[in-house]
CSV table of N, CA and C in Angstrom, one decimal:
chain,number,residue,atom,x,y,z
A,204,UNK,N,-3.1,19.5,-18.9
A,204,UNK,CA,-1.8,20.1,-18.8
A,204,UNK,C,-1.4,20.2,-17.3
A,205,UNK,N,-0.2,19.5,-17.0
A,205,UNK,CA,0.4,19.5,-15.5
A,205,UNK,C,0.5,21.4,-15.4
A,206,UNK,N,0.5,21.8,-14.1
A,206,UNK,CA,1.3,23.2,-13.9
A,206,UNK,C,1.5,23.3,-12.6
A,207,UNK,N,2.1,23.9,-11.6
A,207,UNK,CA,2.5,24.3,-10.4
A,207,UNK,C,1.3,23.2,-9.8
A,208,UNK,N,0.2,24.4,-9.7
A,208,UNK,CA,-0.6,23.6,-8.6
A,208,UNK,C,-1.3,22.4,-8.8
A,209,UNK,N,-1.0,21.3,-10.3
A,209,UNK,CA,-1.1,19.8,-10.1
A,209,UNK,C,0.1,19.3,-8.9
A,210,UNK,N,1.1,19.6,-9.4
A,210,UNK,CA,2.2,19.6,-8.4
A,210,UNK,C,2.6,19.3,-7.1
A,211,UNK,N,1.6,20.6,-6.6
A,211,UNK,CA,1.7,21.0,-5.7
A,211,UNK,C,0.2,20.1,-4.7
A,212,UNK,N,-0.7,19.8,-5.7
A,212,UNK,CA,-1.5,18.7,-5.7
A,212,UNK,C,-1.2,17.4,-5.2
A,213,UNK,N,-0.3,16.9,-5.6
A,213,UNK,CA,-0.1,15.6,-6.0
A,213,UNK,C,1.0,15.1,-5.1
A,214,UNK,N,1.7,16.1,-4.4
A,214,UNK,CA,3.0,16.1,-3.3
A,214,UNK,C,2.0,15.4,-2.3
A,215,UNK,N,1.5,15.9,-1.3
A,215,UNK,CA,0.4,14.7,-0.4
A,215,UNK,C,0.7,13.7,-0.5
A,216,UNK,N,0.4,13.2,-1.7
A,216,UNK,CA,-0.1,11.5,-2.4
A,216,UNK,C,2.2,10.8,-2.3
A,217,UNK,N,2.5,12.0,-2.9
A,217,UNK,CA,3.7,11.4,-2.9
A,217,UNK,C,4.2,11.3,-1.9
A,218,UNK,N,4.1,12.0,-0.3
A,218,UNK,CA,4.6,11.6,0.7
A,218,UNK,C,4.3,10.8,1.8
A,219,UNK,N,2.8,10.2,0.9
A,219,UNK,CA,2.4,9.1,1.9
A,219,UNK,C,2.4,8.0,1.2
A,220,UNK,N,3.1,7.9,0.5
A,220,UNK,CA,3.5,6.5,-1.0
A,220,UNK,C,4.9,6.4,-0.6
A,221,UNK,N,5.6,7.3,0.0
A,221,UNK,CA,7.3,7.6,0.1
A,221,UNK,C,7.6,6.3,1.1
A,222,UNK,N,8.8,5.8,1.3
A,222,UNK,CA,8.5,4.9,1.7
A,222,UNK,C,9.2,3.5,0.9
A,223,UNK,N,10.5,2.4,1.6
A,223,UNK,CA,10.6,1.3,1.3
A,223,UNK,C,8.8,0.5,0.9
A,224,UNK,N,8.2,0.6,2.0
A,224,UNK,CA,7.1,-0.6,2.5
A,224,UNK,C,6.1,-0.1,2.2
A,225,UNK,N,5.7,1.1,1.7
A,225,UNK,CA,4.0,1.2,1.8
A,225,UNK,C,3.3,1.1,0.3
A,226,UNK,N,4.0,1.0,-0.8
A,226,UNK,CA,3.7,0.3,-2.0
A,226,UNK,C,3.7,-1.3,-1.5
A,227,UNK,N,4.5,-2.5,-1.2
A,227,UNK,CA,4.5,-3.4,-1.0
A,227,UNK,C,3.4,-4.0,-0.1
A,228,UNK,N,2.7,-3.4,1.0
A,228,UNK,CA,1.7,-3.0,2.1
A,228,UNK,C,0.8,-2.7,1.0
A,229,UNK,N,0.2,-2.0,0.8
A,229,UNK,CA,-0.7,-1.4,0.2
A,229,UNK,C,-1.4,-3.3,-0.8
A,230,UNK,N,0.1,-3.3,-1.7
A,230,UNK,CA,-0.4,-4.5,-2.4
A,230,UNK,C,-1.0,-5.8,-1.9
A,231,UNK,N,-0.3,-6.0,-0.6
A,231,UNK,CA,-0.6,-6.7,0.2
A,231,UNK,C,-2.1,-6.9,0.5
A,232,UNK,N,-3.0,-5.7,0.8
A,232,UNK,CA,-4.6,-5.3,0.9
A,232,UNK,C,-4.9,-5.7,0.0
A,233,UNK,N,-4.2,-5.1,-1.1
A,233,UNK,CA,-5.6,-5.3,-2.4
A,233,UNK,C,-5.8,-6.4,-2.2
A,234,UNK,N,-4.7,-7.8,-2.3
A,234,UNK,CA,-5.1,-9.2,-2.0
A,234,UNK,C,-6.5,-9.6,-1.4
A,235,UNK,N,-6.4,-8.8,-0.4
A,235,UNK,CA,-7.2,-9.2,0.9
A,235,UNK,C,-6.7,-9.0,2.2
A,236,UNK,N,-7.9,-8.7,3.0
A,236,UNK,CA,-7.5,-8.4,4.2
A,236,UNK,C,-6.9,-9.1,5.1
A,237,UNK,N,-6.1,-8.5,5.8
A,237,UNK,CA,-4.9,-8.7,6.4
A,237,UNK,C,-4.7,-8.6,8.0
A,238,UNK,N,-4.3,-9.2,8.8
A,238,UNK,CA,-3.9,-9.2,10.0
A,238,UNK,C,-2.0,-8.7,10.2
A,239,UNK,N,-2.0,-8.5,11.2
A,239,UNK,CA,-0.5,-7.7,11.3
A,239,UNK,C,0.4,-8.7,11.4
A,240,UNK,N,0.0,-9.7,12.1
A,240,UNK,CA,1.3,-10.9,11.9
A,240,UNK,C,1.7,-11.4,10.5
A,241,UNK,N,0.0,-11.3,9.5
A,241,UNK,CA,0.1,-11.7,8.4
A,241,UNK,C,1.1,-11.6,7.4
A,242,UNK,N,0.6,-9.4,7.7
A,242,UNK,CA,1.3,-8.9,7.0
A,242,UNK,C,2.9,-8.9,7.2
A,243,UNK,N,3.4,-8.9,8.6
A,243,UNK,CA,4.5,-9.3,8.7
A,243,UNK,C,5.6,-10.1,7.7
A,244,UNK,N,4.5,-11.7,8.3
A,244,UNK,CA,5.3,-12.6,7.3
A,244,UNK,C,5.4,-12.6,6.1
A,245,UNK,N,4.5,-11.8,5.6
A,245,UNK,CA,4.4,-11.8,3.7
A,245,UNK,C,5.6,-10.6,3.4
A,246,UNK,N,5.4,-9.8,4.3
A,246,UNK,CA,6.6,-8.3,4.1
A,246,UNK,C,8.5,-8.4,4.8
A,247,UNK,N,8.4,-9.6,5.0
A,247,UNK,CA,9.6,-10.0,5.6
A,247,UNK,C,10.2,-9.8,5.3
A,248,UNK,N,11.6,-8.6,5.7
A,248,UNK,CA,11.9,-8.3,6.9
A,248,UNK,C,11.9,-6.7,7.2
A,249,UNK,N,10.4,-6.8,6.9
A,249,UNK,CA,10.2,-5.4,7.4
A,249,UNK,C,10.0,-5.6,9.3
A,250,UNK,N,10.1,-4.3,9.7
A,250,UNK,CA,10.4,-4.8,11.5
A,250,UNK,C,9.2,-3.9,11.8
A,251,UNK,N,8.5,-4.6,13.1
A,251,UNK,CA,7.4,-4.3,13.8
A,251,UNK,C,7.6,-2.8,13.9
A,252,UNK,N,8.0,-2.4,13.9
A,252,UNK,CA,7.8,-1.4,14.2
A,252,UNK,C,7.7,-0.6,13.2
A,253,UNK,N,8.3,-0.2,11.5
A,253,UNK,CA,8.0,0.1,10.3
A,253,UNK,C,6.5,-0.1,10.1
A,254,UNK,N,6.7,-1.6,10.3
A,254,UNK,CA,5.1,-2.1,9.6
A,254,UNK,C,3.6,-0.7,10.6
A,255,UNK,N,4.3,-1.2,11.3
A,255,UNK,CA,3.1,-0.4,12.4
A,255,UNK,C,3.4,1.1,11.9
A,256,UNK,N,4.0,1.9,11.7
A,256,UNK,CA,4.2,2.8,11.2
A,256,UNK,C,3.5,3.2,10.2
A,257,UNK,N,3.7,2.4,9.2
A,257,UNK,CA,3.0,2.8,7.8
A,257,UNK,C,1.7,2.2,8.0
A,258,UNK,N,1.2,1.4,9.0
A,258,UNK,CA,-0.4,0.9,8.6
A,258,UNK,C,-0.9,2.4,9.5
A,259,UNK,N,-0.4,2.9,9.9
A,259,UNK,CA,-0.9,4.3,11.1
A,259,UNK,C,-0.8,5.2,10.2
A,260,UNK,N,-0.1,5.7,9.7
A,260,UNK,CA,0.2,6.5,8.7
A,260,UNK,C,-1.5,6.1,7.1
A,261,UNK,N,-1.0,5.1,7.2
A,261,UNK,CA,-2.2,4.7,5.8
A,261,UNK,C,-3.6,4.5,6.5
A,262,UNK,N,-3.5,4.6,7.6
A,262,UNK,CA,-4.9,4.9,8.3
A,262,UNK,C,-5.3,6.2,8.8
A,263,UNK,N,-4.7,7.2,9.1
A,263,UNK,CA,-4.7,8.1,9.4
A,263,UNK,C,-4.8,9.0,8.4
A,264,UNK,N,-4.6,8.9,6.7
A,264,UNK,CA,-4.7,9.7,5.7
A,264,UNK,C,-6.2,9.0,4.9
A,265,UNK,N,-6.9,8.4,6.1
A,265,UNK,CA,-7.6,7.2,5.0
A,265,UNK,C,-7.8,6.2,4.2
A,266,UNK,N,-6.3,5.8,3.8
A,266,UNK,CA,-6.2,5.0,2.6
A,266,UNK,C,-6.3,3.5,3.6
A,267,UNK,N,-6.5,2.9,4.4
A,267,UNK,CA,-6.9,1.8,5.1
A,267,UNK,C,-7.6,1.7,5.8
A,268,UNK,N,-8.5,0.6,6.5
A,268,UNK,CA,-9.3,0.9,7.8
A,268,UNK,C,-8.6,-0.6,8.8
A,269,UNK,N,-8.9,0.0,9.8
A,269,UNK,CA,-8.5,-1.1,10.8
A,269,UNK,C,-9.8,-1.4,11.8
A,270,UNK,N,-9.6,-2.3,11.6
A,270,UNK,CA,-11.0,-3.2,12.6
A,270,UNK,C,-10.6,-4.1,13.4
A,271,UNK,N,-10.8,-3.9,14.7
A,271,UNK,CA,-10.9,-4.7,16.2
A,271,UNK,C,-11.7,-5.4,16.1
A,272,UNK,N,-11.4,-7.3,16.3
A,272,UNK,CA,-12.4,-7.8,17.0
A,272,UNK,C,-12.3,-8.1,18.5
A,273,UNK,N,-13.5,-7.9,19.0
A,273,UNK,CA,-13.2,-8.6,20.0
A,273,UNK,C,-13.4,-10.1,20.2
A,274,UNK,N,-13.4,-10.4,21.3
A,274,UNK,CA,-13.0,-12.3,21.5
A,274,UNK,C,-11.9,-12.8,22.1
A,275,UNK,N,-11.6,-13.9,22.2
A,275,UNK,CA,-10.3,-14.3,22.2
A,275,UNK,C,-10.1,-15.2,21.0
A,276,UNK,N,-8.7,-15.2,20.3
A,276,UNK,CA,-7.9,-14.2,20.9
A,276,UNK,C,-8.2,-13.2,20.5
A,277,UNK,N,-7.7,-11.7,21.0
A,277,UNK,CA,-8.4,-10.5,20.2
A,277,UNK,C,-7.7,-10.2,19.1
A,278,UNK,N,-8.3,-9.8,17.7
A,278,UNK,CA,-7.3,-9.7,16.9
A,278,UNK,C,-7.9,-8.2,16.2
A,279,UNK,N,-7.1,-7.6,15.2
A,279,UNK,CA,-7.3,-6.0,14.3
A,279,UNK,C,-7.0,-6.8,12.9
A,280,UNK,N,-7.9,-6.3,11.8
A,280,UNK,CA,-7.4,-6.6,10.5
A,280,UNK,C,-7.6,-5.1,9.6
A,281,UNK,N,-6.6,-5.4,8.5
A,281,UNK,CA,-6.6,-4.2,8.3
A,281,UNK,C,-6.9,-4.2,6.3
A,282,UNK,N,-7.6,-3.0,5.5
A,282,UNK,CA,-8.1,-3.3,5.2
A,282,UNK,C,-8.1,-2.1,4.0
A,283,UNK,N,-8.4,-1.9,2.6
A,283,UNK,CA,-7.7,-0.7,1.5
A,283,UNK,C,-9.3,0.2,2.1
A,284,UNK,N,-9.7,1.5,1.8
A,284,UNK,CA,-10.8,2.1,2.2
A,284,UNK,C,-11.4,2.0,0.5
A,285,UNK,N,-12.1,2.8,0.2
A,285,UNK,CA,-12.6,3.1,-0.9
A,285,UNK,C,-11.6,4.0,-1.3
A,286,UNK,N,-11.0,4.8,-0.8
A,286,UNK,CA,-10.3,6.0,-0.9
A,286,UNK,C,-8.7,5.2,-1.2
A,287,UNK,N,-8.5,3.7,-0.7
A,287,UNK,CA,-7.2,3.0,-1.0
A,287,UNK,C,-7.4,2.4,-2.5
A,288,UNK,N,-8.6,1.9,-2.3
A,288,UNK,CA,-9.2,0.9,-3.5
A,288,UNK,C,-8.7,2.0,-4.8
A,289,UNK,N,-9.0,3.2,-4.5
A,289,UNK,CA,-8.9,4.5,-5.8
A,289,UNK,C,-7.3,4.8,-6.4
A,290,UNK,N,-6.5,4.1,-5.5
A,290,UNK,CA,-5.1,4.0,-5.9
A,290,UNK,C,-4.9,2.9,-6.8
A,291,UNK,N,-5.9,1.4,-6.8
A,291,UNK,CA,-5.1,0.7,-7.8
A,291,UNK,C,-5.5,1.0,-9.2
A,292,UNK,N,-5.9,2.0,-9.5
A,292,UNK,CA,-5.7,2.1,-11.2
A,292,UNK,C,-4.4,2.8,-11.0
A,293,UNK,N,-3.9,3.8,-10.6
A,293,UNK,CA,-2.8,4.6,-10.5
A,293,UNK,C,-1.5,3.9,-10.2
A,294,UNK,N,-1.6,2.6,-9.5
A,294,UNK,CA,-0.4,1.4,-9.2
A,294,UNK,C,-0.8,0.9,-10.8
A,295,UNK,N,-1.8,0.7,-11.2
A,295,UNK,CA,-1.8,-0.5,-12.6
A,295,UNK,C,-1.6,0.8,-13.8
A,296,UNK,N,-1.1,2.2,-13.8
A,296,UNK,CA,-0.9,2.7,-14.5
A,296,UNK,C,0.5,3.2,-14.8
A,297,UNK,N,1.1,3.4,-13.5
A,297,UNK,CA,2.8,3.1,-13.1
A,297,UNK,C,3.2,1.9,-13.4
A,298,UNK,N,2.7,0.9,-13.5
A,298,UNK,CA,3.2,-0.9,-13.9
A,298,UNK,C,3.1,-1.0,-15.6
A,299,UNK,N,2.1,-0.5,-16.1
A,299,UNK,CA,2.3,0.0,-17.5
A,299,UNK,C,3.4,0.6,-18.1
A,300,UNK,N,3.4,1.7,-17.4
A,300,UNK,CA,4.5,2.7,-17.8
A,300,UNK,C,5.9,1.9,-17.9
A,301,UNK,N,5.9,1.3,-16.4
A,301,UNK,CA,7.3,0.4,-16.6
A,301,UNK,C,7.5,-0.7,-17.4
A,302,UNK,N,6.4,-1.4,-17.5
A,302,UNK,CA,6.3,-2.5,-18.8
A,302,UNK,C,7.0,-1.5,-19.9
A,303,UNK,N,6.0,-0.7,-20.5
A,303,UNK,CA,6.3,-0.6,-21.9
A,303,UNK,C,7.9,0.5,-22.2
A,304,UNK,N,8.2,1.0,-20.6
A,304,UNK,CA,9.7,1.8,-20.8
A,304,UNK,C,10.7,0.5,-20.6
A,305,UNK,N,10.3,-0.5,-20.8
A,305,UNK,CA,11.3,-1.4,-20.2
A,305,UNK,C,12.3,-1.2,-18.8
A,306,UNK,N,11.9,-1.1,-18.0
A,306,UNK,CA,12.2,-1.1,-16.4
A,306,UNK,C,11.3,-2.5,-15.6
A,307,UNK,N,12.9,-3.4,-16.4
A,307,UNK,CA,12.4,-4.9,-15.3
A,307,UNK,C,12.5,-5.0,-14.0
A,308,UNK,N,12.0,-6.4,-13.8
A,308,UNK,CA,11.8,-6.2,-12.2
A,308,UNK,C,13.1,-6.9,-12.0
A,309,UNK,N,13.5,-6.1,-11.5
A,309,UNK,CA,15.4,-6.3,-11.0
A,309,UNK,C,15.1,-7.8,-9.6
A,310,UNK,N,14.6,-7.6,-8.9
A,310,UNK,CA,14.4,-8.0,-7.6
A,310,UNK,C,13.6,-9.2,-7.7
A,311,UNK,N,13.0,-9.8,-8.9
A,311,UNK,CA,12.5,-10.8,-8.9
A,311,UNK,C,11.4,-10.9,-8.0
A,312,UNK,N,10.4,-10.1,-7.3
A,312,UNK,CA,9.5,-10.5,-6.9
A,312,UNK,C,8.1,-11.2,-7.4
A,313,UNK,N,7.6,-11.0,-6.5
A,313,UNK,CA,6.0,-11.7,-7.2
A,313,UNK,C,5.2,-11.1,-8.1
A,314,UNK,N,4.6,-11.0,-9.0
A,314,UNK,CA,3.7,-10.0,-9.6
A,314,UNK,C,2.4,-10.2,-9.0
A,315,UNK,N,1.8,-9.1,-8.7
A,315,UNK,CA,0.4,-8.8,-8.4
A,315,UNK,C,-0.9,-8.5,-9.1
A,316,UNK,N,-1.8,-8.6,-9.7
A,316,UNK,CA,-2.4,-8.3,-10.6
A,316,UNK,C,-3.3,-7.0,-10.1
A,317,UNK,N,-2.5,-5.9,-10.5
A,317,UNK,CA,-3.7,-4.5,-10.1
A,317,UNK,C,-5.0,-4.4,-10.5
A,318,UNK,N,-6.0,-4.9,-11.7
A,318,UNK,CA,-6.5,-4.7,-12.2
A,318,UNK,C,-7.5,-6.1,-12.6
């Protein structure tokens, strides 16, 4: 049974989920790991500076890790934690819910397979 302090629980989770881009981002990971240009082009027209936003943000609450290589050229990829990975039943349970309330995908995007 939900009561105040599930609520009051679960607010956290909702204002690091809040956000045009960090559902779309996020899905992006589960694919596989990602570079920032990558993610760019797949999240177009999200702008450098959003994007960098929310990967700081989703690394900073743990839900990503970012890894430096060095070399040339030098590059960072970035990546769901265990702690991100624990969000796709919760994305593949919100995708359910909308399946079966009938809430289509307006926007025609891609589907992703959470599960």
């Amino acid at each position: 049974m939900l009561d105040r302090s599930c609520i009051e629980a679960i607010d956290p989770l909702l204002e690091i989920l809040d956000g045009k881009w960090t559902l779309p981002l996020l899905l992006e990971l589960f694919v596989g790991t990602k570079r920032f240009g990558e993610l760019r082009r797949r999240l177009d027209p999200i702008s450098p500076k959003t994007l960098t936003d929310r990967l700081r943000l989703l690394e900073e609450k743990g839900i990503i890790t970012r890894t430096q290589y060095s070399g040339v050229p030098l590059h960072v990829e970035y990546e769901p934690t265990e702690r991100g990975w624990n969000l796709q039943p919760i994305f593949a349970a919100m995708w359910a819910w909308v399946q079966e309330n009938s809430l289509s995908d307006k926007h025609g995007t891609e589907k992703i397979a959470l599960t």
